[in-house]
Amino acid sequence: MNIEAGIEKTETGKITTDQSAHVPTIKGNFEAQENEYEYWVTDIEGKVPGDLTGSFFRNGPGRLKLGGEEFGHWFDGDGMIARTTFTDGKVHFANKFIRTPKYVDETAAGKPLYRGFGGAPKGNFFKRFAPPANPANTGLVLHGGKFLALNEGGRPFSVDPATLDTYGEFTYDDSLTKTNVFSAHGKINPKTGYYYNFGLCFDIGLKGIKPGFELYKIDPKGQMVDRARFTLDHMPLLHDFALTENYAIFIQSSVSMQGNILMTMLKNESFADLMLYDNSLTNKIVIIDIHNMKLVERIEIDPIACLHFGNAYEKNGEIHFDLMQTKESGFGTPDHKMEPLDLFSDDVKFRSGAARYKRCVLNLKTRQFQSEFIDDALEGEFPQWDWTRTTSENRYAVSTGYAGDGQTYFNAIQKIDRKTGKVEVHEFGSYRFNGEPLMVAKPDSDAEDDFYCVCYVYNGNTDKSEVVVIDSKNFSEPLATVKLDFHIPQGFHGMYSQKVFV
Ligand SMILES: [Fe+2]
């Protein structure tokens, strides 16, 4: 027993908790996994290819309830890293919570203590007025010798990629102060080794509070070597950006934090209620030169909602970038609040936030902006590409998808040919729900359509999770299904390292 955290560990990976979900289930995908495991997985259907080498990390809320009390929002679940390592056809799995102050203190207390994105624990009036605690639950990056767990509401946490132990909050040698935040969607240019990330900020002046964001540049050794602040016309949901060889591209979208923050805190409501789609707001593409860190252009566009970007690159003097355009119904409006997200209902209605894959082209000289959906793509989210091609033209992308009518959570991944618009779909089948797929380039192939796709899948028929490996050349069939002895709750974002961490 880990006394500090109160978490029971097993070496064998055998279940020690009460897996009481009634199967088949979808809501089991959002139930806590309090145990931390580390073992060689032997229950594998199919064959893990011998040339698939490395560690597939994913971050996500490992628990959404504590002491019987639900956290206020999905985004408040404590970050837990799941790691699946492939080496010589064998598979090793480990998972561990990130020891944030929130996790450590709340584990010791046996109940939620801190305010989150979704409100403060009931009964503690004064906690309402604190900023949301950082659960470090959204993404991961391995750069400059540091492995960081990320959440856009705070600073990163440094973690050992081998042991998954938490070192503590990471500040880039005090460059990130207590008021700085650092997003979960930084990008590394593989040609230069530079890592770019951003965080929202506020400038307080005579005319009041001016929202904006700060762009950070980190060199290949992990030193923050430059940063710059940019103002925004309103406080958009700025969750991700696109990176080319020369530019960082942000969208000031129609989804914006509106309303009275103080009243929201006073009523102990969720900040999610303030994120509203308002098509009267000005939408702009904001382009920044990443070499001199200066603003290049702000180009007004039609109203749009988007959370995630795909890859981006420059070609023939134009900037190409992909994004997932979220349906307006994925957000509330100034006249209509969105239904609260209830992850513990029997059917976990999540599809309102579905998005469609879109290609965008921007000509900086003419300021012309064009975009088109990939018509045959499924609704979905979490666009991904081969990260070795970040800032270079990529033909293929993948994302999650909803296959079939009436699906309320991702049950498929799709492979998108950006050149022809052809879409191939891998359906996981009845009561199997997946997270973000990652593309892993095959080591001995330069061909673009020759990669593995790896993905965590929750099997609601067994209430256990699986790691599925798919070959791009036979996308509809799994190569291997690695079956874990327990479930890992639905996560957000991950990364793949060619290094083997065990
Ligand atoms: Fe994200």
XYZ file of C-alpha atoms and ligand atoms in Angstrom:
503
model
C 0.000 0.000 0.000
C 1.278 3.427 -0.926
C 0.672 5.231 2.362
C 1.179 8.707 0.962
C -1.477 8.398 -1.670
C -3.611 5.612 -0.280
C -3.384 3.709 -3.537
C -3.132 -0.035 -3.632
C -0.582 -1.340 -6.127
C -0.270 -4.749 -7.634
C 2.643 -6.253 -9.467
C 0.564 -8.754 -11.349
C -2.127 -6.451 -12.593
C -4.876 -8.525 -10.999
C -7.991 -6.616 -10.094
C -8.274 -5.665 -6.475
C -11.158 -3.232 -6.626
C -14.842 -3.879 -6.983
C -15.556 -3.602 -10.699
C -19.244 -3.283 -10.126
C -20.344 -1.869 -13.467
C -23.193 -3.741 -15.078
C -22.137 -4.867 -18.518
C -22.535 -3.968 -21.253
C -21.974 -0.398 -20.179
C -20.811 2.920 -21.527
C -20.668 4.756 -18.233
C -18.022 2.365 -16.912
C -15.665 4.249 -19.253
C -15.902 7.222 -16.916
C -15.653 5.422 -13.593
C -12.472 5.827 -11.551
C -9.495 3.528 -11.698
C -7.827 4.038 -8.326
C -5.265 1.269 -8.755
C -1.833 1.703 -10.246
C -0.532 -1.221 -12.268
C 2.736 -2.255 -13.826
C 3.005 -5.588 -15.618
C 3.806 -7.454 -18.826
C 0.569 -8.091 -20.668
C 0.088 -11.613 -21.971
C -3.569 -11.513 -23.023
C -3.084 -10.401 -26.629
C -5.354 -11.222 -29.546
C -3.511 -11.178 -32.857
C 0.162 -10.334 -33.091
C 2.010 -7.181 -32.078
C 4.383 -6.386 -34.966
C 8.043 -6.781 -34.090
C 8.961 -3.400 -35.601
C 6.492 -1.504 -33.410
C 8.874 -0.229 -30.768
C 8.330 2.471 -28.199
C 5.969 3.797 -25.553
C 2.416 4.974 -26.121
C 1.518 7.433 -23.351
C -1.880 8.890 -22.695
C -3.130 11.346 -20.087
C -6.663 11.665 -18.787
C -8.852 11.901 -15.714
C -8.203 8.761 -13.675
C -10.979 9.526 -11.260
C -14.031 11.762 -11.445
C -15.442 10.961 -8.036
C -13.901 10.853 -4.597
C -15.544 9.730 -1.369
C -18.806 9.353 -3.283
C -18.735 12.990 -4.406
C -18.466 13.769 -8.115
C -16.065 16.418 -9.349
C -17.884 19.340 -10.944
C -16.733 18.669 -14.484
C -14.979 16.035 -16.568
C -12.059 18.452 -16.911
C -11.497 18.324 -13.129
C -10.664 14.616 -12.961
C -7.182 13.905 -11.576
C -4.580 13.309 -14.262
C -3.454 9.727 -14.676
C -0.891 8.572 -17.219
C -1.408 5.264 -18.994
C 1.678 3.892 -20.744
C 1.803 0.914 -23.096
C 5.291 -0.081 -24.234
C 5.961 -2.249 -27.259
C 9.298 -4.031 -27.554
C 10.207 -7.127 -29.570
C 6.551 -8.046 -29.948
C 6.007 -7.915 -26.172
C 3.789 -5.424 -24.351
C 4.251 -3.753 -20.972
C 1.591 -1.608 -19.301
C 1.746 0.871 -16.443
C -0.528 3.594 -15.113
C 0.023 6.163 -12.386
C -1.694 9.290 -11.081
C 0.191 12.562 -11.302
C 0.910 13.751 -7.769
C -0.433 17.292 -8.031
C -1.203 19.103 -4.764
C -4.884 18.598 -5.634
C -4.428 14.845 -5.991
C -2.284 14.445 -2.878
C -4.425 16.634 -0.600
C -7.766 15.291 -1.799
C -6.573 11.688 -1.593
C -5.484 12.270 1.991
C -8.827 13.905 2.817
C -10.841 11.280 0.957
C -13.002 13.917 -0.717
C -12.796 16.870 -3.143
C -11.302 19.974 -1.518
C -10.458 22.415 -4.288
C -12.432 24.479 -6.716
C -12.331 23.111 -10.241
C -13.477 24.229 -13.673
C -16.896 22.832 -12.736
C -17.246 24.507 -9.334
C -16.169 24.031 -5.739
C -17.055 21.160 -3.398
C -20.460 21.584 -1.818
C -20.574 23.232 1.566
C -17.321 25.155 1.396
C -18.408 28.688 0.498
C -14.977 30.313 0.389
C -13.458 27.712 -1.904
C -15.732 29.053 -4.634
C -13.556 32.108 -5.131
C -10.273 30.317 -5.734
C -8.952 29.646 -9.241
C -9.498 26.075 -10.441
C -6.916 23.617 -9.113
C -4.623 22.100 -11.731
C -5.352 18.386 -12.300
C -2.551 18.000 -14.940
C -4.890 15.745 -16.901
C -4.981 16.819 -20.551
C -1.820 16.120 -22.517
C 1.843 15.120 -22.416
C 5.062 16.226 -24.044
C 8.568 14.788 -24.055
C 10.989 17.537 -25.026
C 14.375 18.870 -23.973
C 14.875 15.895 -21.674
C 11.695 16.634 -19.755
C 8.444 14.700 -19.699
C 5.585 17.018 -18.802
C 1.938 16.487 -17.905
C -0.117 19.414 -19.148
C -3.351 21.217 -18.393
C -4.174 24.590 -19.903
C -5.289 25.954 -16.527
C -1.872 25.775 -14.895
C 1.826 25.077 -15.168
C 3.146 21.687 -16.274
C 4.089 18.870 -13.925
C 7.365 17.081 -14.511
C 7.100 13.295 -14.491
C 9.649 10.487 -14.872
C 8.681 8.683 -18.104
C 10.198 5.422 -16.809
C 8.738 5.237 -13.294
C 5.822 7.643 -13.910
C 6.694 9.261 -10.563
C 5.935 12.975 -10.285
C 8.863 15.336 -9.673
C 6.691 18.445 -9.223
C 5.542 21.590 -10.920
C 7.815 22.648 -13.776
C 8.642 26.291 -14.422
C 11.403 26.423 -17.063
C 13.828 27.872 -14.504
C 11.182 30.169 -13.015
C 10.161 31.515 -16.428
C 6.608 30.380 -15.783
C 5.312 32.318 -12.794
C 2.329 31.363 -10.666
C 0.039 33.394 -12.892
C 1.260 31.802 -16.146
C -0.532 28.880 -17.703
C 0.784 26.484 -20.313
C -1.522 24.749 -22.774
C -1.808 21.024 -23.453
C -1.334 21.530 -27.195
C 2.208 22.729 -27.756
C 3.897 21.690 -30.999
C 7.447 20.535 -31.737
C 8.990 21.301 -35.119
C 10.869 18.037 -35.791
C 13.240 19.788 -38.222
C 14.515 22.316 -35.687
C 13.699 20.633 -32.373
C 12.036 23.825 -31.109
C 8.882 23.476 -29.028
C 6.181 26.160 -29.119
C 3.365 26.462 -26.632
C 1.025 29.152 -25.374
C -1.044 30.157 -22.379
C -3.948 32.519 -21.857
C -3.236 35.755 -20.032
C -4.861 39.002 -19.013
C -3.488 42.523 -19.191
C -4.962 44.910 -16.640
C -4.980 48.517 -17.800
C -6.892 51.761 -17.505
C -9.608 50.408 -19.792
C -10.080 47.291 -17.721
C -8.992 43.715 -18.266
C -7.765 42.869 -21.736
C -7.640 39.169 -22.579
C -4.833 37.691 -24.601
C -2.325 34.921 -24.819
C 1.393 34.419 -24.510
C 3.425 32.380 -26.988
C 6.454 30.533 -25.607
C 9.482 29.335 -27.564
C 11.585 26.547 -26.053
C 14.866 25.456 -27.629
C 15.845 21.818 -28.214
C 17.705 21.740 -24.889
C 14.536 22.664 -23.036
C 15.351 26.318 -22.320
C 12.638 28.916 -22.742
C 14.427 31.339 -25.071
C 11.641 33.700 -26.112
C 8.068 34.689 -25.315
C 5.612 37.320 -26.509
C 2.119 38.536 -25.555
C -0.762 39.155 -27.934
C -4.125 40.712 -27.158
C -7.508 39.369 -28.220
C -10.828 41.138 -28.794
C -12.625 38.791 -26.417
C -11.814 35.688 -24.388
C -12.180 32.855 -26.900
C -11.841 29.187 -26.134
C -8.162 29.089 -27.124
C -7.278 25.442 -26.677
C -4.945 24.618 -29.567
C -3.063 26.184 -32.475
C -1.344 25.156 -35.702
C 2.375 25.369 -36.442
C 4.164 25.762 -39.768
C 7.839 26.293 -40.478
C 7.458 30.030 -40.000
C 4.118 30.718 -38.354
C 1.915 29.963 -35.383
C -1.772 30.157 -36.308
C -4.480 30.806 -33.739
C -8.210 31.333 -34.182
C -10.138 33.861 -32.152
C -13.382 31.943 -32.522
C -17.042 32.450 -31.716
C -16.792 30.373 -28.563
C -15.969 32.771 -25.816
C -16.048 33.107 -22.057
C -18.976 35.393 -21.415
C -21.089 36.377 -18.465
C -20.229 37.276 -14.948
C -17.326 35.293 -13.551
C -17.944 36.538 -10.018
C -21.629 35.574 -10.124
C -20.683 32.162 -11.487
C -18.352 31.695 -8.559
C -20.897 33.036 -6.092
C -23.522 30.577 -7.336
C -20.868 27.846 -7.468
C -21.645 27.122 -11.096
C -19.331 25.701 -13.705
C -17.055 27.873 -15.844
C -18.271 25.628 -18.662
C -21.557 27.560 -18.441
C -19.657 30.689 -19.464
C -18.213 29.135 -22.639
C -20.847 30.228 -25.132
C -21.144 30.183 -28.890
C -21.970 33.712 -30.007
C -21.864 34.420 -33.733
C -22.005 38.152 -33.132
C -18.388 38.041 -31.949
C -15.591 38.910 -34.332
C -13.681 35.861 -35.550
C -10.080 36.257 -36.632
C -7.155 34.137 -37.659
C -4.129 35.418 -35.754
C -0.791 34.699 -37.448
C 2.499 35.072 -35.596
C 6.020 34.878 -37.008
C 7.693 32.285 -34.763
C 11.194 33.570 -35.552
C 10.820 37.166 -34.396
C 7.695 36.362 -32.283
C 5.820 39.302 -33.817
C 2.250 39.529 -35.034
C 2.008 39.149 -38.820
C -1.708 39.510 -39.493
C -5.168 39.305 -38.025
C -7.596 38.226 -40.725
C -11.319 38.319 -40.093
C -13.275 35.165 -40.959
C -16.859 33.920 -40.651
C -17.949 32.597 -37.244
C -16.459 29.239 -36.382
C -16.108 26.956 -33.372
C -13.133 24.676 -33.091
C -11.124 23.041 -30.349
C -8.424 21.085 -32.159
C -6.127 21.653 -35.098
C -4.482 19.116 -37.364
C -1.116 19.537 -39.015
C -0.101 22.722 -40.871
C 2.492 23.613 -43.482
C 3.405 26.187 -46.112
C 3.130 25.469 -49.820
C 3.368 27.792 -52.837
C 3.193 30.847 -50.604
C 0.063 29.675 -48.821
C -0.519 28.394 -45.299
C -2.385 25.105 -45.138
C -3.889 23.986 -41.857
C -6.530 21.495 -40.753
C -9.003 21.720 -37.926
C -12.045 20.002 -36.495
C -14.985 22.388 -36.742
C -17.258 21.830 -33.773
C -21.014 21.980 -34.198
C -22.558 25.052 -32.624
C -24.709 22.715 -30.546
C -21.537 21.639 -28.777
C -21.771 24.837 -26.768
C -24.420 26.920 -25.097
C -25.434 30.268 -26.563
C -26.051 33.614 -24.850
C -29.780 32.727 -24.881
C -29.510 29.064 -24.118
C -27.283 27.193 -21.711
C -25.906 23.865 -22.799
C -27.193 20.777 -21.027
C -24.721 19.863 -18.295
C -22.306 17.085 -19.204
C -23.448 14.002 -17.316
C -20.783 11.366 -17.706
C -22.512 9.025 -15.272
C -25.789 8.679 -17.118
C -26.392 5.299 -18.712
C -25.857 6.574 -22.232
C -23.269 9.342 -21.690
C -24.643 11.762 -24.254
C -21.526 13.392 -25.637
C -22.212 13.732 -29.324
C -23.453 17.315 -29.122
C -19.792 18.288 -29.192
C -19.064 16.431 -32.423
C -16.867 18.072 -35.024
C -16.067 17.667 -38.716
C -12.647 17.539 -40.365
C -11.881 20.667 -42.371
C -8.975 21.738 -44.569
C -8.098 25.454 -44.567
C -5.857 27.493 -46.876
C -4.774 31.045 -46.171
C -2.991 33.319 -48.602
C -1.132 35.969 -46.644
C -0.593 38.219 -49.682
C -4.222 38.344 -50.797
C -5.639 37.689 -47.280
C -7.924 35.172 -48.935
C -9.121 32.343 -46.678
C -10.693 29.179 -48.067
C -11.866 26.063 -46.301
C -13.654 22.841 -47.116
C -14.891 19.869 -45.173
C -13.743 16.362 -46.006
C -17.224 15.322 -47.112
C -16.960 11.618 -46.391
C -15.376 11.984 -42.954
C -17.339 10.851 -39.906
C -18.203 13.310 -37.200
C -15.553 12.983 -34.524
C -12.730 14.779 -32.718
C -9.036 14.514 -31.791
C -7.368 14.989 -35.220
C -3.889 13.504 -35.442
C -1.078 13.118 -37.962
C 2.421 11.650 -38.106
C 4.343 14.011 -35.823
C 7.555 13.451 -37.782
C 5.779 15.423 -40.538
C 4.700 18.372 -38.362
C 5.203 21.555 -40.452
C 5.630 19.386 -43.611
C 2.864 18.496 -46.027
C 1.058 15.371 -44.852
C -1.286 13.314 -46.966
C -2.886 11.285 -44.169
C -4.594 12.179 -40.927
C -6.610 10.192 -38.403
C -9.241 11.087 -35.840
C -11.913 9.547 -33.654
C -15.353 9.083 -35.171
C -18.964 8.164 -34.554
C -19.871 5.191 -36.752
C -23.591 4.591 -37.166
C -26.630 6.512 -36.050
C -27.399 7.158 -32.429
C -23.893 6.660 -31.116
C -23.278 8.783 -28.056
C -19.524 8.295 -27.726
C -16.608 7.621 -30.113
C -16.794 4.067 -31.427
C -14.483 4.343 -34.430
C -11.341 5.884 -35.814
C -10.947 7.126 -39.337
C -8.028 7.475 -41.726
C -8.397 10.498 -43.955
C -6.626 10.932 -47.272
C -6.352 14.713 -47.408
C -5.490 14.625 -51.106
C -8.404 12.574 -52.439
C -10.888 12.920 -49.577
C -11.055 9.138 -49.258
C -11.954 7.990 -45.769
C -11.358 4.542 -44.276
C -13.066 3.625 -41.028
C -12.166 1.206 -38.286
C -15.262 0.405 -36.232
C -14.670 -1.062 -32.796
C -18.090 -2.682 -32.563
C -20.842 -2.847 -30.010
C -20.058 -1.165 -26.681
C -16.427 -0.519 -27.501
C -15.466 3.144 -27.134
C -12.163 4.646 -28.157
C -9.951 7.589 -27.400
C -7.499 9.586 -29.490
C -5.681 7.526 -32.134
C -1.993 8.179 -32.756
C -0.054 7.529 -35.946
C 3.274 5.729 -35.589
C 5.454 5.745 -38.697
C 6.934 2.342 -39.498
C 10.690 2.543 -38.900
C 11.780 1.009 -42.210
C 9.384 2.766 -44.550
C 9.350 6.233 -46.092
C 5.927 5.684 -47.630
C 3.270 7.853 -46.034
C 0.568 5.219 -46.200
C 2.585 2.813 -44.124
C 2.057 3.443 -40.443
C 0.598 1.882 -37.347
C -2.336 3.401 -35.568
C -2.534 2.846 -31.800
C -5.532 3.586 -29.650
C -6.933 2.941 -26.157
C -10.366 1.321 -26.278
C -12.804 0.787 -23.428
C -14.732 -2.450 -23.850
C -18.108 -1.999 -22.166
C -18.875 -5.684 -22.650
C -16.141 -6.656 -20.218
C -15.653 -3.359 -18.337
C -11.968 -3.570 -19.226
C -9.707 -1.582 -21.513
C -7.735 -2.630 -24.537
C -4.929 -1.200 -26.615
C -5.577 -1.746 -30.291
C -2.875 -1.732 -32.986
C -3.956 -1.215 -36.605
C -1.925 -1.307 -39.820
C -2.661 1.583 -42.207
C -2.663 -0.833 -45.130
C -5.529 -2.865 -43.701
C -7.259 -0.198 -41.678
C -10.580 -1.889 -40.999
C -9.039 -4.884 -39.182
C -6.974 -4.863 -35.973
C -3.462 -6.255 -36.050
C -3.419 -6.796 -32.327
C -5.759 -6.227 -29.384
C -3.881 -5.984 -26.108
C -6.348 -6.826 -23.360
C -5.794 -5.262 -19.948
C -7.097 -6.918 -16.786
C -8.979 -3.761 -15.735
C -10.373 -0.566 -17.182
C -8.620 2.746 -17.699
C -11.090 5.656 -17.788
C -11.575 7.626 -21.007
C -8.608 9.923 -21.536
C -7.788 13.014 -23.530
C -4.453 13.310 -25.329
C -1.283 11.294 -25.578
C 2.028 10.935 -27.340
C 4.214 8.203 -28.757
C 7.930 7.951 -28.062
C 10.198 5.677 -30.076
C 12.125 5.150 -26.837
C 11.245 2.106 -24.767
C 10.184 3.030 -21.236
C 9.484 0.123 -18.902
Fe -7.401 19.056 -26.491
